[in-house]
Backbone as a printed PyTorch tensor [residue, N CA C, xyz], in Angstrom:
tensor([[[ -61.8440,  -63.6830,   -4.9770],
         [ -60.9860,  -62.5320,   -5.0330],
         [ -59.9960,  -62.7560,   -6.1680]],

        [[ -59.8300,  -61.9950,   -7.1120],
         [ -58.8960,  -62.2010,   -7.9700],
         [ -57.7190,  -60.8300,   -7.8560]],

        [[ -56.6820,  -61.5050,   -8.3720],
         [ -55.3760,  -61.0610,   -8.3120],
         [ -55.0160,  -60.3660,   -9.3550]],

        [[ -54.8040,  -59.1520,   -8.9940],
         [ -54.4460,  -58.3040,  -10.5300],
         [ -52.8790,  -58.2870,  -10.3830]],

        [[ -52.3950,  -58.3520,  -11.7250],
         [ -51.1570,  -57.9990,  -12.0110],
         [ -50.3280,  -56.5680,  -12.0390]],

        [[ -49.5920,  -56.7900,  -11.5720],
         [ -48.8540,  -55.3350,  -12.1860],
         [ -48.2630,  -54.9340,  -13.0320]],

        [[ -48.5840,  -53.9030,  -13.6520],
         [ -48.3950,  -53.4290,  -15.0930],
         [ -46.9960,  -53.4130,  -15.5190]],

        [[ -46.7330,  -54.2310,  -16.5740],
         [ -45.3730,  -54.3230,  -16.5920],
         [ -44.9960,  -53.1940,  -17.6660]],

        [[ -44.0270,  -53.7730,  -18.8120],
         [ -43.8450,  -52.3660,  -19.6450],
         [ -45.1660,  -52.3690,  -20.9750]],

        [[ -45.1690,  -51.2910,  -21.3810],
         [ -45.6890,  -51.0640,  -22.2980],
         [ -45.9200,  -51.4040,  -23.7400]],

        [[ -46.9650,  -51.4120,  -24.5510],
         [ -46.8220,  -51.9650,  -25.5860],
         [ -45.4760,  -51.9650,  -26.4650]],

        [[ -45.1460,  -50.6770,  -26.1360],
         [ -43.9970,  -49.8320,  -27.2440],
         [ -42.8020,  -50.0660,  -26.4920]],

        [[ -43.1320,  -51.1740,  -25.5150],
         [ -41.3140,  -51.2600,  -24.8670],
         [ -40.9300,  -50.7030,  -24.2990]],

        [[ -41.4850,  -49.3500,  -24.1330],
         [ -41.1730,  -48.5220,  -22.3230],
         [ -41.7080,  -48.7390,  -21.1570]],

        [[ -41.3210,  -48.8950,  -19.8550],
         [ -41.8420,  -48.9490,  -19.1740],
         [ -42.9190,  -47.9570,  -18.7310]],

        [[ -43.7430,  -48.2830,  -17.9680],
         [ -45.6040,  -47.7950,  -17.5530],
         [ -44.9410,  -47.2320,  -16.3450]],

        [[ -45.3660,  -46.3900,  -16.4030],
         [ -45.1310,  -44.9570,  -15.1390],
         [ -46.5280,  -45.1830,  -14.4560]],

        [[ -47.6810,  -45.9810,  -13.8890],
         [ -48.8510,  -45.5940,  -13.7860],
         [ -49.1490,  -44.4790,  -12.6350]],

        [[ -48.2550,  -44.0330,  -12.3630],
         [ -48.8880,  -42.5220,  -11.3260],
         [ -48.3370,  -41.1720,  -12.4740]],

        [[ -47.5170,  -41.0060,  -13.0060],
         [ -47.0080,  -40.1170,  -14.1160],
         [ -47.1800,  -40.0350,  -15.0770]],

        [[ -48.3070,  -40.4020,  -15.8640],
         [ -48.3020,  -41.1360,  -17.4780],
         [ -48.9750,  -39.4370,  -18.2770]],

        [[ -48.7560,  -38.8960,  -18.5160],
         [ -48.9240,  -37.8040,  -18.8950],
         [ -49.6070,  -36.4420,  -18.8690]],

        [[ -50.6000,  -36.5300,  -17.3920],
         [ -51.8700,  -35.9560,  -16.4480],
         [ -52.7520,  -36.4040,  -17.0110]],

        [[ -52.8870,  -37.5820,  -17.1950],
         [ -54.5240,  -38.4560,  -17.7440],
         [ -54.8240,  -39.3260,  -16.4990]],

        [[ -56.1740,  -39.7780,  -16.5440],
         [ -56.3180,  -41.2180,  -15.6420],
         [ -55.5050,  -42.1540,  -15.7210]],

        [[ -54.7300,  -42.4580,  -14.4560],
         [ -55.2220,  -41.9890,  -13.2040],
         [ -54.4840,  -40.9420,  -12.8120]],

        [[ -53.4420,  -40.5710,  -13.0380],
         [ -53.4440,  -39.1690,  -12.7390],
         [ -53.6180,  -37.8590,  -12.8340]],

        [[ -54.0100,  -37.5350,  -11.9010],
         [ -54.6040,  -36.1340,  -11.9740],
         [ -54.2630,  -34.8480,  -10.7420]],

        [[ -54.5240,  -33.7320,  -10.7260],
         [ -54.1210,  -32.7200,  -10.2420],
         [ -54.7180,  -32.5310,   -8.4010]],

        [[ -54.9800,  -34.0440,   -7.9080],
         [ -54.7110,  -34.2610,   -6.6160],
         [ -54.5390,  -35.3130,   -6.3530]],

        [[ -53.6400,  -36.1060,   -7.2710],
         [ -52.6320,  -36.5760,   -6.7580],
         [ -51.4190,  -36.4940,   -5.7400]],

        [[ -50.7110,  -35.3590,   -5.9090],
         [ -49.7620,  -34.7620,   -5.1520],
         [ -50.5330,  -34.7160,   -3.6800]],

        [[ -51.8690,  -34.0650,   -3.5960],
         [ -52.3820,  -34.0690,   -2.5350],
         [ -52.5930,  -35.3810,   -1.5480]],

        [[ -52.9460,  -36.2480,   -2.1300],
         [ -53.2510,  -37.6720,   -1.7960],
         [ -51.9240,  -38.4840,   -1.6210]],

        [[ -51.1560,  -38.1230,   -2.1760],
         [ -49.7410,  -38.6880,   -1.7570],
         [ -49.3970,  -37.5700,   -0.5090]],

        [[ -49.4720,  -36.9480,   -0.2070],
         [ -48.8310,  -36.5800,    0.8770],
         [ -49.7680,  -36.5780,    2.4540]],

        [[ -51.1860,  -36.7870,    1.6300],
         [ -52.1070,  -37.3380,    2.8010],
         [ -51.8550,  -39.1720,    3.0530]],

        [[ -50.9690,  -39.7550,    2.3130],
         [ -50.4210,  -41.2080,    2.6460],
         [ -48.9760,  -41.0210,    3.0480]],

        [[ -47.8090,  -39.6930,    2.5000],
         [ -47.2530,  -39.9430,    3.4680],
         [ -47.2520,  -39.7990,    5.2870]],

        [[ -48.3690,  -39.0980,    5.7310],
         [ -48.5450,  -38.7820,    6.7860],
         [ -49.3930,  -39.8250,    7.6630]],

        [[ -50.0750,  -40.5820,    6.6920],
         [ -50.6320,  -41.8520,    7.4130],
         [ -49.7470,  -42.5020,    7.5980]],

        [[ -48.0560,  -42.3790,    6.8690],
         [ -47.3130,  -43.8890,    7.3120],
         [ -46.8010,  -43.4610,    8.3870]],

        [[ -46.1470,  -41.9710,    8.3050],
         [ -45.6790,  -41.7970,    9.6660],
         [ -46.1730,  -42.2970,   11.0910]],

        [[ -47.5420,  -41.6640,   10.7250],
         [ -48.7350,  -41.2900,   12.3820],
         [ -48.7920,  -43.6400,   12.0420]],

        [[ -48.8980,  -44.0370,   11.1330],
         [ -48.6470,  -45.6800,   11.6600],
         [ -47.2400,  -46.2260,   11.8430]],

        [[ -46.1240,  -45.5070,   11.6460],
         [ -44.9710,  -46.2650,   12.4700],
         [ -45.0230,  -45.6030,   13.3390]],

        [[ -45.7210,  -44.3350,   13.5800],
         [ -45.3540,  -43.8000,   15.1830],
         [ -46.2000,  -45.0570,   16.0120]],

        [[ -47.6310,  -45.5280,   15.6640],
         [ -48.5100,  -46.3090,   16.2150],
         [ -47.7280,  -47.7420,   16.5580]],

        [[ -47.1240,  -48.0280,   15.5010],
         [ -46.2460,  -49.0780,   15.1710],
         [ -45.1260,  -49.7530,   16.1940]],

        [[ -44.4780,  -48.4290,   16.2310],
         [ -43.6620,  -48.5070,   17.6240],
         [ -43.8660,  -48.3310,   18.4690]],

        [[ -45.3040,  -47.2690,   19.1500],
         [ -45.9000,  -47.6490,   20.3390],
         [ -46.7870,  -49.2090,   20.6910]],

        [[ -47.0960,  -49.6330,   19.8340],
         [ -47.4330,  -51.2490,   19.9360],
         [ -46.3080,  -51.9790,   19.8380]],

        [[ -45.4310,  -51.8090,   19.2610],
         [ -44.2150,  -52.8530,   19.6750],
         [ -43.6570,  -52.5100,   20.9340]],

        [[ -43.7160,  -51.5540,   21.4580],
         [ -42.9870,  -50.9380,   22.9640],
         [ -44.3460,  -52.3280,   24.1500]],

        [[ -45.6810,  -51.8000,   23.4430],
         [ -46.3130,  -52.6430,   24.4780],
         [ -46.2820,  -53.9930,   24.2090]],

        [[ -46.3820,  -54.3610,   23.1290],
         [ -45.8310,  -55.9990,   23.0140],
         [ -44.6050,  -56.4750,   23.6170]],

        [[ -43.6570,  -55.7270,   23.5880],
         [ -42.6540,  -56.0540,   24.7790],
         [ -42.7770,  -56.1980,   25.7890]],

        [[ -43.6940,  -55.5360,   26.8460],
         [ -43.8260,  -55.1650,   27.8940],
         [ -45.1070,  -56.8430,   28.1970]],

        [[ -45.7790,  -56.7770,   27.4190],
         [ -46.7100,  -58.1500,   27.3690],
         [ -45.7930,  -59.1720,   27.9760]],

        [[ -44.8370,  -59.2240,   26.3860],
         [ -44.4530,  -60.7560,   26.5290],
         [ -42.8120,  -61.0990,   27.8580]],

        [[ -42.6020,  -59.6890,   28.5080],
         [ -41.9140,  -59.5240,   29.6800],
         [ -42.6260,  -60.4860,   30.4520]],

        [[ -44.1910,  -59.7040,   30.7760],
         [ -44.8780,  -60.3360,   31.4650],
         [ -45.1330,  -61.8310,   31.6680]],

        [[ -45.4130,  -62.4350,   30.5030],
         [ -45.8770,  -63.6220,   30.1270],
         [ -44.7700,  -64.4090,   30.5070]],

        [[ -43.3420,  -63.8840,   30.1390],
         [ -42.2680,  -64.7600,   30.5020],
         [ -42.2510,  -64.9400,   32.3810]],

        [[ -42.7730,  -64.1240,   32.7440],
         [ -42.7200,  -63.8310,   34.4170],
         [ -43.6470,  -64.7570,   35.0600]],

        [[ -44.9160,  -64.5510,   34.1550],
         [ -46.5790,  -65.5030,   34.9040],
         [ -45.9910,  -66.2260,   34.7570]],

        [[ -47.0510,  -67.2890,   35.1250],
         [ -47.2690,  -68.7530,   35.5940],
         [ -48.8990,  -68.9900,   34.4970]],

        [[ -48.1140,  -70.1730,   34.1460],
         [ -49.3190,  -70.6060,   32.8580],
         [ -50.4400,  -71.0430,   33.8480]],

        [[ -51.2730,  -72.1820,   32.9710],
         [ -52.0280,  -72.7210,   33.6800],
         [ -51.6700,  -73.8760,   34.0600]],

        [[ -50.7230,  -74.4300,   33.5670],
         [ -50.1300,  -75.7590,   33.4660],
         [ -49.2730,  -75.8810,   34.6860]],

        [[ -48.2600,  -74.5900,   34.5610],
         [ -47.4440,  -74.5450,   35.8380],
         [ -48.0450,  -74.4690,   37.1130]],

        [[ -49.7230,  -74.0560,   36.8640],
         [ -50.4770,  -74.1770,   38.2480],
         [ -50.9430,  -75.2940,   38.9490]],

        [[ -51.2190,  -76.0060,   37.6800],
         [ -52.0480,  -77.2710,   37.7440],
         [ -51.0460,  -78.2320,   38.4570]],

        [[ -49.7970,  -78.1370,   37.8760],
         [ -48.5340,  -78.7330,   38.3780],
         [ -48.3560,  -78.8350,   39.5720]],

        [[ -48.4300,  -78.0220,   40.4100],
         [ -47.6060,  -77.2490,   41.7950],
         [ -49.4240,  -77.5460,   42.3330]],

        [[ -50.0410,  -77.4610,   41.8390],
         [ -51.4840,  -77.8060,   42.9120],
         [ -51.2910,  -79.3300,   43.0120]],

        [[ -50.9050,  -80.2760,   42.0100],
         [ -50.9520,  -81.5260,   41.9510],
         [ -49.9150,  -82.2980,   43.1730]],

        [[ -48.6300,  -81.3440,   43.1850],
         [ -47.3890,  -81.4620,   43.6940],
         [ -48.1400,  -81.4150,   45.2820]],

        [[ -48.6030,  -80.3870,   45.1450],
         [ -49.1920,  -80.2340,   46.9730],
         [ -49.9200,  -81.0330,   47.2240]],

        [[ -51.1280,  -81.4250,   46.7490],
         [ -51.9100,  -82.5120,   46.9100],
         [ -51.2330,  -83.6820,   47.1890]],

        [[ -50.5820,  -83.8330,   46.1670],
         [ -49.8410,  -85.2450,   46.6420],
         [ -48.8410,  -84.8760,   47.8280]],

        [[ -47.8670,  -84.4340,   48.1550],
         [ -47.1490,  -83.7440,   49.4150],
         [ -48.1640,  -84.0870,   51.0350]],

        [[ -49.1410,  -83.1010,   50.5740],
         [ -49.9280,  -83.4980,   51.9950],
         [ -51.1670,  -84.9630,   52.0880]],

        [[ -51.3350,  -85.5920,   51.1880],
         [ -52.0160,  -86.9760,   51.3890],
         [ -50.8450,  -88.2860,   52.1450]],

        [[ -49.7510,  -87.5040,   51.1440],
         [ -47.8260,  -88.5470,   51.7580],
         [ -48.0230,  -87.8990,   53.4330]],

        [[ -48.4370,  -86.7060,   53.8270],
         [ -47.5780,  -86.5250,   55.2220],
         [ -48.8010,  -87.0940,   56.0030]],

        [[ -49.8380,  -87.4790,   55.8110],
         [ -51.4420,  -87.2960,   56.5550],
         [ -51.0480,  -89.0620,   56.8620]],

        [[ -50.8790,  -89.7780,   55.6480],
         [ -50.9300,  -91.0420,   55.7640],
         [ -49.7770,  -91.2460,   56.6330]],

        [[ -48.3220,  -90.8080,   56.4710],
         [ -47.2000,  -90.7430,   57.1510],
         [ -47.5980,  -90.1580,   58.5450]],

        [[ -48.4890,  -89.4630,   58.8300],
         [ -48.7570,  -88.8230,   60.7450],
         [ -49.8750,  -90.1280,   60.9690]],

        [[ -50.6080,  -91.1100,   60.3210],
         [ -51.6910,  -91.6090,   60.5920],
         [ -50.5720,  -92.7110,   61.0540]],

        [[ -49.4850,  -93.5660,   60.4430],
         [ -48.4270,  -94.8330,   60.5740],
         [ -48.4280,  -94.4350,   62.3080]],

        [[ -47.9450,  -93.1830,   62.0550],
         [ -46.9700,  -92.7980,   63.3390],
         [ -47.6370,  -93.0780,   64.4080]],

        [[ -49.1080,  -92.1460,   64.5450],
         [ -50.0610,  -92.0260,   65.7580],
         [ -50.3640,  -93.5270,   65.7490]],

        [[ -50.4940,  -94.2790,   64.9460],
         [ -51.0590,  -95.6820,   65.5010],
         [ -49.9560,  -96.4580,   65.7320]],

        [[ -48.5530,  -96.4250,   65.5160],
         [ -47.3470,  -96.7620,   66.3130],
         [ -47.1290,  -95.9600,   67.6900]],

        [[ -47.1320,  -95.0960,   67.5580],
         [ -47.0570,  -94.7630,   68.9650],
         [ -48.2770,  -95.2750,   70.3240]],

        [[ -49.5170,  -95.4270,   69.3360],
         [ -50.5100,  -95.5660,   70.5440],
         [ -50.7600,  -97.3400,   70.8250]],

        [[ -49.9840,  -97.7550,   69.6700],
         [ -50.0790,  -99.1300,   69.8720],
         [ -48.5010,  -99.6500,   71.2680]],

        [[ -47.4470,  -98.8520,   71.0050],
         [ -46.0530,  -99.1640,   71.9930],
         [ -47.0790,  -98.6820,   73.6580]],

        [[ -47.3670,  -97.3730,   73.3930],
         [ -48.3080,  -96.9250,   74.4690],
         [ -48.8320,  -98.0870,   75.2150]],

        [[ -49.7490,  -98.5960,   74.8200],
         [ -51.1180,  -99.6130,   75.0740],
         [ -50.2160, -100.3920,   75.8470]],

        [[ -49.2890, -101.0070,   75.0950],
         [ -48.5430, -102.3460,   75.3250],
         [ -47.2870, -102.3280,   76.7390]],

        [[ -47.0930, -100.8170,   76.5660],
         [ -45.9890, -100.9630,   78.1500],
         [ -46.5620, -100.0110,   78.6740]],

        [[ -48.2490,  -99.7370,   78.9710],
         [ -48.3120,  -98.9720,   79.7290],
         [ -49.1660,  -99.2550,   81.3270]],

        [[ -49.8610, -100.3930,   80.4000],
         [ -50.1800, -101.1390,   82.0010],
         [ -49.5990, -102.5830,   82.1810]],

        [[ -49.0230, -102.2610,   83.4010],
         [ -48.1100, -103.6910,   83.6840],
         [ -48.5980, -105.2060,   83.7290]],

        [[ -47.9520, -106.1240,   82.8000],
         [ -48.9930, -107.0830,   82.7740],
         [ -48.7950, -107.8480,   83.8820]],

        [[ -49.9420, -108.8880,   84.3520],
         [ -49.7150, -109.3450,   85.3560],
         [ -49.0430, -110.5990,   85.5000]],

        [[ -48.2360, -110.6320,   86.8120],
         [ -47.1340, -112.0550,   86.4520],
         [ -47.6260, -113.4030,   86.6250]],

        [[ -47.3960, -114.1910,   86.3240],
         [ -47.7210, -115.3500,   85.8300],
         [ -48.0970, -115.8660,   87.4430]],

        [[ -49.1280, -116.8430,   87.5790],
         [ -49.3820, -117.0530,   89.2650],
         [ -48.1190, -118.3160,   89.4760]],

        [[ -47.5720, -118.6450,   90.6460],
         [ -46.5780, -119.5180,   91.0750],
         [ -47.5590, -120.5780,   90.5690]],

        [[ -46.6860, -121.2770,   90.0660],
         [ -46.9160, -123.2630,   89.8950],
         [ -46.6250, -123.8790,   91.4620]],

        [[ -48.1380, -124.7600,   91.8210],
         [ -48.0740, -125.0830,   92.7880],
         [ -46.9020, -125.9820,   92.9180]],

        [[ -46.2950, -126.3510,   94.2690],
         [ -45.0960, -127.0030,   94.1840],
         [ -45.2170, -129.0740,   94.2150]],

        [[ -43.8900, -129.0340,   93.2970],
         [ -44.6920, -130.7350,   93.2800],
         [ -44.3280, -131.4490,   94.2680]],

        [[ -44.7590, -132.2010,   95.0020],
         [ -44.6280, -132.9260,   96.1270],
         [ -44.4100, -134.4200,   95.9410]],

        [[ -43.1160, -135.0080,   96.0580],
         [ -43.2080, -136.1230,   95.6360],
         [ -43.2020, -137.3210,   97.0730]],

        [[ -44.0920, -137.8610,   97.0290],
         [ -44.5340, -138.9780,   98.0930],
         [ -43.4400, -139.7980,   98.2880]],

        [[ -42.0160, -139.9930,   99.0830],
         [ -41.5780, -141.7970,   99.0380],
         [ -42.3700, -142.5730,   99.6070]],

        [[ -42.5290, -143.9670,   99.0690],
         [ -43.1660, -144.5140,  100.5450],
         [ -42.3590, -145.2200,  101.0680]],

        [[ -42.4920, -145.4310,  102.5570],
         [ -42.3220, -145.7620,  103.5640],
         [ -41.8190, -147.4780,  103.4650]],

        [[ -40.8270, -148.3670,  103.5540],
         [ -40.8550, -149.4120,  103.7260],
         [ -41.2240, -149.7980,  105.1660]],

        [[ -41.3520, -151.1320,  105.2770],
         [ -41.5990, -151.6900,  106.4770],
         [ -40.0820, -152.0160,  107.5660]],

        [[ -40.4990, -151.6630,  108.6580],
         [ -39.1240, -151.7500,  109.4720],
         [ -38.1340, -150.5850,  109.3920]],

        [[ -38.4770, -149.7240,  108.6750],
         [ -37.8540, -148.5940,  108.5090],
         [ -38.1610, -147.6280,  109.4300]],

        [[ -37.5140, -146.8040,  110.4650],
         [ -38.2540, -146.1120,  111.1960],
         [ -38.4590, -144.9190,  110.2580]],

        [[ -39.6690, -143.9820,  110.9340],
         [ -39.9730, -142.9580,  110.8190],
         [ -39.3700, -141.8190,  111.0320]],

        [[ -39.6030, -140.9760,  110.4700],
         [ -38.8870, -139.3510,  110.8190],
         [ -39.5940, -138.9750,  111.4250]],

        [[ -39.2000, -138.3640,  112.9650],
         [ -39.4640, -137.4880,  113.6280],
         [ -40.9420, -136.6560,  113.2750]],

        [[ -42.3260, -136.4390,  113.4260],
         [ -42.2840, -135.2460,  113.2090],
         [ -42.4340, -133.8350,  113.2230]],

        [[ -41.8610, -134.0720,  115.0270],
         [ -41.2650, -132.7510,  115.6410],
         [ -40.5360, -132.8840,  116.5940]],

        [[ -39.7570, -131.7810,  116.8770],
         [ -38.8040, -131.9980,  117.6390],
         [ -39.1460, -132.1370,  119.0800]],

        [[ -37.6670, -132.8670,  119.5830],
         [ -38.0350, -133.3940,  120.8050],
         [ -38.1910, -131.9120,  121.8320]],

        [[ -38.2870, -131.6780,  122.7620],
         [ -38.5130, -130.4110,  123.5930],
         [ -36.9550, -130.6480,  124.3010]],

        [[ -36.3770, -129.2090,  124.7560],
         [ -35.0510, -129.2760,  125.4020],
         [ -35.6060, -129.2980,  126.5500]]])
């Protein structure tokens, strides 16, 4: 694509009128016509102009309001983690509770009596004996 210049002044040092240059090419006697069929295209495109900027506003209202994808991904991640913390945190609990349960809920049994110790004296010689039963009244 090449870049044309714009016509600056003229050989003779006046400036180049190129829509007015004396009714030669390029101008000619619908010109006038063609200029006023472009001013009516600019209008009917800033009227367009400002009805697309009215809805580009209204877009980027929106956009400020949604939720990206990121902010979703976020808040799904947030929950996930939230309920794996409370599942593991109800799992501690139920097996503390069912373990205190277990442990004071059937009475353990008491220890059996230690037979009693019996200690033998013995007996010297010439020593009397004890009784061992009583005499009758």
């Amino acid at each position: 694509m090449t870049i044309k210049k714009f016509p600056e002044d003229g050989k003779d040092g006046a400036p180049r009128n190129p829509v007015a240059d004396g009714g030669g090419p390029p101008y000619d006697g619908e010109m006038e016509a063609r200029i006023a069929k472009l001013a009516e295209f600019f209008v009917e495109a800033g009227t367009e102009l400002r009805a697309i900027d009215v809805r580009l506003g209204k877009i980027e209202m929106r956009l400020d309001v949604t939720a990206t994808r990121a902010d979703i991904q976020e808040s799904a991640n947030a929950t996930i983690k939230w309920v794996v913390a409370t599942a593991a945190l109800l799992g501690v609990a139920a097996i503390t509770v069912m373990t205190f349960v277990l442990n004071n809920a059937i009475p353990k049994a008491s220890a059996a009596a230690p037979a009693p110790v019996v200690i033998a004296v013995p007996v010297q010689p010439g020593a009397q004996a004890a009784p061992t039963a009583l005499p009758a009244k």
